[in-house]
Amino acid sequence: MGERAPDGSSKTGKSAKKAVGAEGAASPGKKAAKKVTKRAETPAETPAETPAEKPAEPPAEEPAEKKPAPAAKKSAPGKKTASAKKTAPAKKTATAKKAAPSKTAAKKTAPAKKTAVAKKTSVAKKVKPADVVLPADAVVKKAAPVKKIVVRPPGGESPTALVRSARRINRELAEVYPYAHPELDFENPFQLLVATVLSAQTTDLRVNQTTPTLFARYPTPEDLAAADPDEVEQILRPCGFFRAKTRSVIGLSKSLVENFGGEVPGRLEDLVTLPGVGRKTAFVVLGNAYGRPGITVDTHFQRLVRRWKWTDETDPDKIEAAVGALFPKSEWTDLSHHVIWHGRRICHARKPACGACPIAPLCPAYGEGETDPEKAKKLLKYEKGGFPGQRLNPPRAYLDAGGKPAPPLGAA
């Protein structure tokens, strides 16, 4: 009999147990390995699928770790398998747990993006009719007034019909006034510029009677720029508003000397920088001194184009744009002369001579004035009524057509 170990087993028994254990350990190890693989697979699969629904259930894994404990006591290989059991599932479950929250986070964030996009689209749908459409309309009204005038003529006719009727009226006026010309006396661009500034709030006849004395004393911009304002005021007194006009003509003369070398510029943007010079005055100078087309919107022009239903605008700049859209640019200067001459001679502000008007069949405002031919003839002015015109030195064509020059200032 061999020696017994403290636990009561003999050495021979112990060695026998080792031998038997060496053979028997293989089968329990295999069984344990199978169990480990099965258990290792199930925790790896279940946490990946279930944590989204039940994120934290650690008690479910504890029985799987406690069951292999007896196998660990029986054999050393069992301890290795136990450690494998503990480490492998732990790593896998840890990774699974880490991966699972990322999926859940992805699931949470993805709907957030969708809802954010949905919110943006819904907000855009709500905001669009209120904040997008209305400003666009407001921009159209400010940016393209001429287009609106062309699309919706005041007379209710189509744009094409309006263009045709307007151009026909201009052709008729060109036959009535083939010698139409600017009714201010001038010999150079500087004289025309000063005379046009002086013609504000007075007649061209009064200006033509006043400027000969002014230009005789101050023939150049340098002379007028250095003039005594009191002397200039005395000369310009018959034109009305003589103090303001004195400041304007002296100021523009100084500007011509300082900024343009004493010469009248031939560009619109330069002319309007001069004191007392606006678009109307600039277009008179450009059209009649430099041959560059422009529309002169004075009081006669404004009155007649509204009577003829060419436009219902009241602002001179808008009238210029609206009427300019109806005619070729090359006709703008002559058109201005035709309309202004007709307004001064026949189509008056208070009593139009409708009965003596050569364009009465074309006029949409016919009947506003005197329609009786005999009474209407008595309302005619200037050469149509046998009276002298407004120029002291009119063109030869005007005189050949029966026109008479105006008398000088102070003549009986």
XYZ file of C-alpha atoms in Angstrom, residues 30-412:
383
model
C -13.791 18.323 -26.132
C -17.205 18.573 -24.562
C -16.197 21.726 -22.780
C -14.716 23.140 -25.963
C -17.952 22.419 -27.767
C -19.855 24.047 -24.954
C -17.487 27.018 -25.062
C -17.909 27.488 -28.762
C -21.648 27.233 -28.485
C -21.737 29.598 -25.578
C -19.214 31.907 -27.267
C -21.390 32.023 -30.317
C -24.614 32.734 -28.510
C -23.380 35.695 -26.464
C -21.762 37.170 -29.594
C -24.965 36.872 -31.498
C -27.507 37.825 -28.895
C -25.898 41.044 -27.698
C -25.563 42.230 -31.286
C -29.247 41.743 -31.864
C -30.890 42.266 -28.487
C -29.070 45.244 -26.938
C -31.050 47.580 -29.141
C -34.165 46.313 -27.363
C -32.650 45.491 -23.913
C -29.326 47.322 -23.686
C -28.164 46.012 -20.271
C -28.834 42.430 -19.056
C -25.576 41.170 -17.452
C -27.298 38.648 -15.100
C -28.104 36.484 -18.114
C -24.362 35.780 -18.643
C -23.474 34.867 -15.016
C -24.888 31.312 -15.100
C -22.811 30.657 -18.216
C -19.655 31.579 -16.283
C -20.555 29.742 -13.031
C -21.482 26.367 -14.631
C -17.989 25.440 -15.872
C -16.535 25.935 -12.358
C -16.653 22.172 -11.421
C -14.807 21.285 -14.594
C -12.095 23.705 -13.585
C -11.618 21.788 -10.274
C -11.441 18.402 -11.970
C -8.689 19.083 -14.432
C -6.122 21.708 -15.421
C -7.238 21.698 -19.028
C -10.612 22.609 -17.678
C -9.088 25.734 -16.133
C -7.683 26.720 -19.526
C -11.047 26.207 -21.113
C -12.679 28.174 -18.321
C -10.301 31.076 -18.873
C -11.012 30.823 -22.572
C -14.657 30.827 -21.750
C -14.276 33.926 -19.616
C -11.993 35.887 -21.905
C -13.470 35.091 -25.271
C -17.084 35.855 -24.443
C -16.003 38.903 -22.471
C -14.165 40.367 -25.436
C -16.888 39.451 -27.830
C -19.644 40.743 -25.619
C -17.666 43.893 -24.953
C -17.191 44.499 -28.648
C -20.742 43.558 -29.274
C -21.898 45.927 -26.589
C -19.734 48.683 -28.037
C -20.918 47.957 -31.544
C -24.525 47.718 -30.492
C -24.716 51.221 -29.025
C -23.141 52.566 -32.201
C -25.947 50.943 -34.136
C -28.507 52.308 -31.783
C -26.808 55.699 -31.965
C -26.910 55.428 -35.726
C -30.543 54.498 -35.515
C -31.167 57.470 -33.272
C -29.184 59.953 -35.351
C -30.548 58.824 -38.681
C -34.137 59.614 -37.753
C -32.890 62.922 -36.361
C -31.461 63.845 -39.771
C -34.636 62.788 -41.462
C -36.743 64.807 -39.096
C -34.406 67.785 -39.495
C -34.719 67.596 -43.264
C -38.435 67.139 -42.945
C -38.607 70.172 -40.702
C -36.571 72.239 -43.158
C -38.745 71.244 -46.065
C -41.893 71.871 -44.146
C -40.622 75.251 -43.013
C -39.593 76.097 -46.556
C -43.059 75.207 -47.766
C -44.613 77.412 -45.145
C -42.239 80.327 -45.664
C -42.225 80.329 -49.467
C -45.596 81.908 -50.177
C -45.146 84.595 -47.556
C -41.469 85.575 -47.796
C -40.433 84.665 -51.320
C -43.274 85.559 -53.634
C -44.160 88.965 -52.254
C -40.642 90.456 -52.340
C -40.254 89.138 -55.883
C -43.381 91.073 -56.884
C -42.101 94.166 -55.127
C -38.784 93.850 -56.999
C -40.607 93.575 -60.359
C -42.576 96.743 -59.641
C -39.460 98.746 -58.831
C -37.052 97.281 -61.381
C -39.205 97.238 -64.559
C -41.829 100.037 -64.605
C -41.422 100.455 -68.362
C -42.354 96.818 -69.016
C -45.565 97.204 -67.074
C -46.454 100.301 -69.080
C -45.826 98.474 -72.336
C -47.768 95.377 -71.305
C -50.765 97.301 -69.978
C -51.317 100.496 -72.033
C -53.506 103.146 -70.360
C -56.029 103.096 -73.205
C -56.764 99.404 -72.792
C -55.419 98.478 -76.236
C -52.703 95.961 -76.939
C -49.032 97.016 -76.878
C -48.763 96.502 -80.625
C -51.793 98.679 -81.285
C -50.379 101.374 -78.995
C -47.063 101.422 -80.873
C -48.836 101.650 -84.220
C -51.154 104.488 -83.178
C -48.320 106.453 -81.531
C -46.089 106.193 -84.580
C -48.933 107.158 -86.890
C -49.573 110.309 -84.865
C -45.883 111.188 -85.095
C -45.912 110.726 -88.878
C -48.896 113.036 -89.178
C -47.219 115.663 -87.008
C -44.056 115.412 -89.137
C -46.146 116.369 -92.185
C -47.769 119.263 -90.353
C -44.462 120.567 -88.889
C -41.679 119.541 -91.316
C -39.600 122.535 -90.187
C -39.898 121.838 -86.442
C -36.766 122.946 -84.614
C -35.646 124.033 -81.138
C -37.221 127.425 -80.488
C -34.260 128.859 -78.620
C -31.752 131.109 -80.399
C -28.180 129.818 -80.127
C -24.950 129.758 -82.091
C -22.949 127.180 -80.115
C -23.479 124.513 -77.430
C -22.650 126.955 -74.617
C -25.375 129.403 -75.675
C -27.910 126.590 -76.066
C -27.038 125.248 -72.603
C -27.472 128.654 -70.916
C -30.659 129.453 -72.857
C -32.204 126.106 -71.911
C -31.464 126.684 -68.215
C -33.068 130.132 -68.456
C -36.197 128.752 -70.181
C -37.460 127.113 -66.967
C -40.791 128.601 -65.814
C -40.931 131.028 -68.766
C -41.370 131.048 -72.548
C -38.712 130.518 -75.162
C -39.723 133.872 -76.658
C -38.836 135.696 -73.436
C -35.493 133.902 -73.256
C -34.705 134.747 -76.888
C -35.413 138.406 -76.155
C -33.049 138.347 -73.137
C -30.030 136.284 -74.183
C -28.675 138.630 -76.920
C -27.637 141.139 -74.250
C -26.241 138.395 -71.981
C -24.120 136.755 -74.694
C -22.923 140.099 -76.031
C -21.384 140.907 -72.627
C -20.346 137.351 -71.632
C -19.697 135.338 -74.805
C -17.647 132.492 -73.236
C -17.836 130.327 -70.090
C -14.702 132.064 -68.758
C -16.375 135.470 -69.066
C -19.613 134.395 -67.407
C -17.754 132.534 -64.639
C -15.983 135.771 -63.657
C -19.094 137.974 -64.001
C -20.562 140.135 -61.263
C -23.756 138.421 -60.044
C -25.572 141.752 -59.619
C -24.995 142.680 -63.244
C -26.145 139.267 -64.438
C -29.287 139.521 -62.302
C -30.230 142.796 -63.949
C -29.920 141.233 -67.386
C -31.912 138.129 -66.470
C -34.675 139.923 -64.557
C -37.242 139.621 -67.436
C -36.907 135.800 -67.379
C -38.273 135.419 -63.839
C -36.547 133.673 -60.930
C -33.526 135.726 -61.979
C -31.554 135.248 -58.728
C -31.692 131.453 -58.867
C -30.997 131.468 -62.609
C -28.036 133.792 -62.092
C -26.516 131.371 -59.598
C -27.105 128.489 -62.034
C -25.544 130.072 -65.144
C -22.534 131.410 -63.227
C -22.120 128.089 -61.412
C -22.274 125.964 -64.555
C -19.803 128.325 -66.262
C -17.327 127.858 -63.409
C -17.819 124.090 -63.559
C -17.182 124.075 -67.310
C -13.939 126.025 -66.813
C -12.703 123.954 -63.859
C -13.789 120.459 -64.923
C -14.189 120.461 -68.712
C -11.673 123.005 -69.994
C -14.358 125.571 -70.859
C -16.122 123.189 -73.271
C -19.649 121.808 -72.992
C -19.401 118.019 -72.584
C -21.220 115.765 -75.006
C -22.234 113.060 -72.523
C -25.394 112.871 -70.450
C -23.594 111.786 -67.254
C -21.305 114.842 -67.489
C -24.008 117.373 -68.315
C -26.219 116.470 -65.359
C -23.352 117.281 -62.962
C -23.558 120.971 -63.900
C -25.590 123.326 -61.641
C -29.168 123.783 -62.861
C -28.878 121.050 -65.534
C -31.235 118.061 -65.471
C -32.101 115.348 -67.955
C -34.456 117.572 -69.959
C -31.826 120.288 -70.430
C -29.146 117.701 -71.167
C -31.228 116.043 -73.911
C -31.937 119.438 -75.516
C -28.202 120.090 -75.756
C -27.319 116.567 -76.869
C -30.046 116.381 -79.520
C -29.689 119.850 -81.021
C -26.009 120.695 -80.514
C -24.391 117.267 -80.885
C -26.983 115.292 -82.874
C -27.414 112.615 -80.189
C -31.027 111.408 -79.781
C -32.965 112.299 -76.656
C -36.528 112.949 -75.481
C -37.282 116.378 -74.040
C -40.054 116.008 -71.479
C -41.348 119.523 -70.841
C -44.853 120.574 -69.738
C -46.278 120.392 -73.280
C -44.818 116.939 -73.886
C -46.175 115.590 -70.594
C -49.657 116.925 -71.249
C -49.999 115.595 -74.792
C -48.667 112.057 -74.257
C -51.182 111.587 -71.441
C -54.008 112.932 -73.602
C -53.061 110.504 -76.335
C -52.983 107.622 -73.817
C -49.354 106.813 -74.505
C -48.732 106.619 -70.770
C -50.410 107.535 -67.497
C -47.156 108.309 -65.670
C -46.587 111.731 -64.140
C -42.864 111.539 -63.322
C -40.746 112.993 -66.187
C -38.174 110.190 -66.050
C -40.873 107.506 -66.229
C -42.607 109.345 -69.075
C -39.315 109.473 -70.942
C -38.821 105.727 -70.512
C -42.400 104.834 -71.453
C -42.542 106.966 -74.598
C -39.012 106.025 -75.617
C -40.095 102.377 -75.707
C -42.681 103.182 -78.404
C -40.274 104.729 -80.943
C -36.873 103.998 -82.465
C -34.088 105.898 -80.765
C -33.249 107.752 -83.985
C -36.672 109.484 -83.882
C -36.538 110.739 -80.289
C -35.258 114.281 -80.992
C -37.683 115.016 -83.857
C -40.530 113.427 -81.894
C -39.885 115.897 -79.074
C -40.033 118.834 -81.490
C -43.269 117.597 -83.119
C -45.082 117.061 -79.818
C -43.899 120.347 -78.255
C -44.786 122.371 -81.340
C -48.253 120.845 -81.500
C -48.815 121.557 -77.818
C -47.824 125.212 -78.184
C -49.814 125.928 -81.334
C -52.968 123.773 -81.294
C -53.366 121.339 -78.362
C -53.349 123.911 -75.562
C -53.667 123.133 -71.879
C -56.956 124.950 -71.200
C -58.703 125.132 -74.572
C -57.437 122.683 -77.179
C -58.413 123.628 -80.719
C -59.915 120.211 -81.500
C -61.914 121.520 -84.478
C -58.699 122.687 -86.205
C -56.480 119.770 -85.194
C -54.901 117.836 -88.095
C -54.730 114.613 -86.028
C -58.282 114.812 -84.632
C -59.322 111.425 -86.174
C -56.391 109.761 -84.361
C -56.749 111.533 -81.010
C -58.420 109.552 -78.186
C -59.062 112.843 -76.330
C -60.937 114.545 -79.154
C -63.782 116.680 -77.795
C -62.004 118.008 -74.707
C -61.635 121.368 -76.476
C -63.511 123.455 -79.015
C -64.791 121.232 -81.821
C -66.353 123.956 -83.996
C -63.865 124.599 -86.849
C -64.417 128.354 -87.031
C -64.118 128.869 -83.285
C -61.144 126.524 -83.097
C -59.189 128.520 -85.700
C -59.338 131.566 -83.462
C -57.478 129.612 -80.773
C -54.469 128.868 -82.986
C -51.137 130.484 -82.068
C -47.901 131.389 -83.831
C -47.589 130.755 -87.545
C -50.873 128.763 -87.731
C -52.731 131.772 -86.407
C -50.661 134.325 -88.285
C -48.579 135.321 -85.264
C -44.751 135.486 -85.129
C -42.829 132.533 -83.771
C -40.574 132.461 -80.716
C -37.166 132.807 -82.349
C -35.549 136.090 -83.295
C -33.364 134.284 -85.840
C -35.342 131.203 -86.992
C -34.047 128.716 -89.573
C -34.535 129.405 -93.263
C -36.958 126.476 -93.617
C -39.266 128.014 -91.051
C -39.308 131.349 -92.849
C -39.904 129.637 -96.193
C -42.922 127.845 -94.689
C -44.524 131.183 -93.772
C -43.159 131.565 -90.254
C -42.372 134.999 -88.849
C -39.492 135.862 -86.534
C -40.252 137.144 -83.039
C -39.798 140.829 -82.233
C -36.817 141.859 -80.086
C -37.251 142.815 -76.458
C -38.945 146.180 -76.018
C -40.391 146.297 -79.543
C -43.964 147.514 -79.924
